[in-house]
Short mmCIF file of C-alpha atoms in Angstrom, two decimals:
data_model
loop_
_atom_site.label_atom_id
_atom_site.label_comp_id
_atom_site.label_asym_id
_atom_site.label_seq_id
_atom_site.Cartn_x
_atom_site.Cartn_y
_atom_site.Cartn_z
CA MET I 1 41.30 21.68 -90.83
CA GLU I 2 43.83 23.87 -92.99
CA VAL I 3 46.54 25.50 -91.88
CA ALA I 4 47.58 28.65 -93.51
CA PRO I 5 51.66 28.21 -94.33
CA SER I 6 53.46 31.17 -92.62
CA GLY I 7 56.14 32.86 -93.92
CA PRO I 8 58.79 35.05 -93.40
CA GLN I 9 57.55 38.65 -92.44
CA THR I 10 59.13 41.91 -93.45
CA LEU I 11 58.62 44.74 -90.79
CA SER I 12 58.88 48.58 -92.40
CA GLU I 13 58.48 51.88 -90.68
CA ALA I 14 58.59 55.08 -92.48
CA HIS I 15 61.90 56.75 -92.95
CA ARG I 16 63.33 59.50 -89.83
CA ARG I 17 65.53 61.35 -90.70
CA GLY I 18 67.49 64.82 -89.58
CA THR I 19 66.40 64.85 -85.72
CA PRO I 20 69.10 64.45 -83.04
CA LEU I 21 67.74 62.16 -80.38
CA PRO I 22 69.16 62.91 -76.84
CA LEU I 23 71.16 60.56 -75.13
CA SER I 24 68.26 59.45 -73.29
CA GLN I 25 66.73 57.45 -75.84
CA LEU I 26 69.53 54.48 -76.62
CA VAL I 27 68.16 51.61 -76.65
CA GLU I 28 66.02 50.10 -79.73
CA GLY I 29 62.81 48.04 -78.20
CA THR I 30 62.93 44.26 -79.18
CA ARG I 31 60.10 42.88 -82.36
CA SER I 32 57.24 41.91 -80.97
CA ARG I 33 56.34 38.45 -80.48
CA ALA I 34 53.61 38.07 -78.86
CA SER I 35 52.72 35.42 -81.60
CA ILE I 36 55.47 33.32 -81.07
CA PRO I 37 56.14 32.67 -77.09
CA ASN I 38 59.94 31.63 -77.11
CA HIS I 39 60.43 28.81 -74.30
CA LEU I 40 64.01 29.71 -74.08
CA LEU I 41 64.53 33.15 -74.06
CA ASP I 42 61.63 34.03 -71.85
CA SER I 43 62.61 31.38 -68.61
CA LYS I 44 66.37 31.77 -69.16
CA ILE I 45 68.84 33.96 -67.75
CA TYR I 46 71.59 34.52 -69.93
CA ALA I 47 74.43 36.29 -68.13
CA LYS I 48 77.79 34.36 -68.86
CA LEU I 49 79.87 36.26 -71.36
CA LYS I 50 82.86 35.41 -73.59
CA SER I 51 82.86 31.69 -72.65
CA ASN I 52 81.51 28.67 -70.39
CA SER I 53 82.58 25.15 -69.97
CA GLN I 54 81.26 24.48 -73.39
CA ILE I 55 81.24 26.84 -75.71
CA GLN I 56 83.54 29.87 -76.40
CA ALA I 57 82.49 33.07 -78.19
CA GLU I 58 84.38 34.49 -80.44
CA PRO I 59 85.01 37.85 -80.35
CA SER I 60 82.92 37.47 -76.86
CA GLU I 61 81.11 40.45 -78.40
CA LEU I 62 80.38 42.36 -81.13
CA HIS I 63 80.60 46.63 -82.31
CA PHE I 64 79.92 48.18 -85.02
CA SER I 65 80.99 51.64 -85.36
CA SER I 66 81.22 54.61 -87.09
CA PHE I 67 78.57 53.61 -89.64
CA GLU I 68 76.90 55.52 -92.56
CA LEU I 69 72.49 55.65 -92.88
CA GLY I 70 71.34 53.12 -94.64
CA LYS I 71 74.26 51.58 -95.28
CA ASN I 72 74.76 47.38 -95.07
CA TYR I 73 77.49 45.90 -92.18
CA THR I 74 78.99 42.48 -91.60
CA LYS I 75 80.15 41.46 -88.68
CA ILE I 76 81.20 37.08 -88.19
CA LEU I 77 80.99 35.65 -84.78
CA LYS I 78 82.19 32.46 -83.80
CA LEU I 79 80.44 29.81 -80.76
CA ILE I 80 83.44 27.55 -81.05
CA ASN I 81 82.73 23.55 -78.71
CA THR I 82 85.41 23.53 -76.46
CA SER I 83 83.79 20.58 -74.39
CA SER I 84 85.50 17.43 -75.00
CA GLU I 85 82.05 16.26 -76.17
CA ALA I 86 79.54 16.45 -78.90
CA ILE I 87 76.76 18.97 -77.71
CA ASN I 88 73.45 20.33 -79.09
CA ILE I 89 72.76 24.19 -78.23
CA HIS I 90 69.85 26.60 -78.86
CA ILE I 91 70.57 30.06 -80.74
CA ILE I 92 68.62 32.87 -79.74
CA PRO I 93 69.08 36.01 -83.03
CA THR I 94 69.35 39.41 -82.14
CA GLN I 95 65.93 40.23 -81.93
CA THR I 96 65.50 44.12 -83.43
CA LYS I 97 64.93 44.87 -86.46
CA TYR I 98 68.45 46.88 -87.55
CA PHE I 99 70.06 43.49 -86.73
CA GLN I 100 69.49 39.91 -88.76
CA THR I 101 71.83 36.55 -87.95
CA THR I 102 71.87 34.55 -90.24
CA TYR I 103 73.60 31.08 -89.07
CA THR I 104 73.34 26.92 -90.86
CA LYS I 105 71.97 24.71 -88.62
CA LYS I 106 74.09 21.48 -87.40
CA CYS I 107 72.84 18.40 -86.16
CA ARG I 108 75.34 17.99 -83.33
CA LEU I 109 78.76 20.00 -83.00
CA ILE I 110 81.92 17.88 -82.71
CA PRO I 111 84.44 18.90 -80.20
CA GLY I 112 86.53 21.61 -82.33
CA LEU I 113 84.04 22.94 -84.41
CA ALA I 114 81.97 25.55 -84.46
CA TYR I 115 78.93 27.89 -85.52
CA THR I 116 80.25 30.97 -87.33
CA LEU I 117 76.88 33.27 -87.33
CA GLU I 118 77.07 36.27 -89.43
CA VAL I 119 75.47 39.63 -88.28
CA ALA I 120 74.14 42.06 -90.44
CA PHE I 121 73.53 45.90 -89.26
CA CYS I 122 71.58 48.52 -91.37
CA PRO I 123 71.45 51.90 -89.14
CA GLU I 124 68.27 54.12 -90.13
CA GLU I 125 69.26 56.74 -87.68
CA TRP I 126 72.43 58.62 -86.09
CA ARG I 127 72.01 56.86 -82.19
CA TYR I 128 73.64 53.88 -80.35
CA PHE I 129 72.13 50.74 -80.67
CA TYR I 130 72.04 47.85 -78.90
CA ASP I 131 71.01 44.07 -79.36
CA CYS I 132 72.50 40.51 -78.35
CA ILE I 133 72.89 36.81 -79.24
CA ARG I 134 71.74 34.57 -76.33
CA VAL I 135 73.03 30.52 -76.52
CA HIS I 136 71.11 28.23 -74.32
CA CYS I 137 73.76 25.01 -73.47
CA LYS I 138 73.70 22.20 -71.39
CA GLY I 139 72.61 23.51 -67.30
CA GLU I 140 72.69 26.78 -66.79
CA GLU I 141 75.41 28.32 -68.29
CA ASN I 142 73.84 30.68 -71.19
CA LEU I 143 75.74 32.81 -72.84
CA LEU I 144 74.97 36.59 -73.80
CA ILE I 145 77.04 37.99 -76.65
CA PRO I 146 76.32 41.80 -77.05
CA VAL I 147 75.81 43.19 -79.88
CA HIS I 148 76.57 47.57 -80.02
CA ALA I 149 75.87 49.85 -82.71
CA TYR I 150 77.19 53.93 -82.43
CA PRO I 151 78.34 56.98 -84.88
CA VAL I 152 81.79 57.24 -83.85
CA ILE I 153 83.27 61.05 -84.30
CA ASP I 154 86.11 60.94 -86.41
CA ASP I 155 86.46 63.85 -88.02
CA LEU I 156 88.15 65.98 -85.06
CA HIS I 157 90.99 68.42 -85.55
CA ILE I 158 92.76 68.27 -82.43
CA PRO I 159 96.13 70.12 -82.89
CA PRO I 160 99.45 68.65 -82.33
CA HIS I 161 100.43 70.81 -80.47
CA ILE I 162 99.23 74.30 -79.04
CA ASP I 163 101.54 78.27 -79.68
CA LEU I 164 100.92 80.48 -77.24
CA ALA I 165 101.86 83.60 -78.04
CA ALA I 166 104.20 86.16 -75.80
CA VAL I 167 102.45 87.95 -72.57
CA PRO I 168 103.34 90.25 -69.99
CA LEU I 169 104.34 89.10 -66.96
CA GLY I 170 100.84 88.78 -65.09
CA GLN I 171 98.48 89.02 -68.15
CA SER I 172 97.15 85.96 -69.50
CA VAL I 173 96.61 84.78 -73.26
CA HIS I 174 93.78 82.54 -74.21
CA ARG I 175 93.15 79.59 -77.00
CA ALA I 176 89.91 78.06 -77.98
CA ILE I 177 89.91 74.49 -79.86
CA PRO I 178 86.57 74.00 -81.20
CA LEU I 179 84.56 70.95 -81.22
CA ARG I 180 82.96 70.07 -84.15
CA CYS I 181 81.00 66.09 -85.21
CA SER I 182 79.97 65.76 -88.87
CA CYS I 183 77.25 63.76 -87.70
CA PRO I 184 74.21 65.07 -86.43
CA ILE I 185 73.82 63.76 -82.53
CA ASP I 186 74.83 64.64 -79.30
CA PHE I 187 78.11 63.87 -77.92
CA GLU I 188 80.02 64.09 -74.91
CA PHE I 189 83.56 64.91 -74.23
CA GLN I 190 86.38 64.61 -71.69
CA VAL I 191 89.72 66.36 -70.92
CA TYR I 192 92.96 64.58 -69.06
CA VAL I 193 95.46 66.62 -67.83
CA ILE I 194 97.96 64.01 -67.79
CA GLN I 195 101.34 66.40 -67.10
CA PRO I 196 99.22 69.93 -64.72
CA HIS I 197 100.99 72.85 -64.70
CA GLU I 198 100.45 75.77 -61.99
CA ALA I 199 101.27 78.10 -65.75
CA PHE I 200 98.57 76.94 -67.28
CA SER I 201 94.78 75.83 -67.62
CA VAL I 202 92.06 73.67 -69.14
CA HIS I 203 88.19 74.36 -69.10
CA PRO I 204 86.18 72.82 -69.43
CA LEU I 205 87.43 69.98 -68.51
CA THR I 206 83.87 67.47 -69.34
CA GLY I 207 81.10 68.87 -71.20
CA LYS I 208 78.47 67.61 -73.61
CA ASP I 209 77.71 69.42 -77.34
CA VAL I 210 73.39 69.54 -77.64
#
C-alpha cells in the first residue's frame, strides 16, 4: 500500500481591513489539528510559569507590542536546563496561525545549555492576540510560556502642565484634553489622581473610546 507523503501546509485567509473589532473578541482560535492528534497537548496540564525543577524560561513570557499590520516581528525564547543531569523535553509550539515557532531539536539537553526558540509574529488585524508555548518535562511540572501581542497607544499627546485662566471667586473654569488613538481600535483609559485637592477635579476618571 502506498502512502502519500505529507508536506508543510500553509493556511490562508482573506485579508480583513478597516473595521475595528470590539474588545470582547480578543483571542484567536487555535489551528485545527483534528487530523494530527497530539497526545501531549490533549492529555497533559501545563500550568507552571517561568521555571520548574528542570527548565527555566527566559523570558518567562513574550510580548509583541506596538505593531504594524503585515509587518514581521521576532522574539527569542531560551529554555535553559537548570538541573544537574541531561534531560529530554518535548516542546509544543504556538498553535495559532499568527505565530510561528522554530528551533533546532537536540537529542538530549545537557546541564547549563538551552534550546533557543525563535517566535515570529505577523498581524493582519488591529486587536489583541494570544498564544503560548508548552514544554512537557519529566514528571508533571510542565511549563507554560504565554505569548501576547497587542497594539499600543503611543501617540497620545498629554501636556506636561495645564494652565487655567484666572477666574472670579466662586466660579469655575474647565480645560478639556482630547484622547485620540491613530490605531482603529477601541481602547479604555483610567486616570489616577496622585494628590487630590478640593479646588480641582478631574472627570471622567475612567472611560472607553469606541
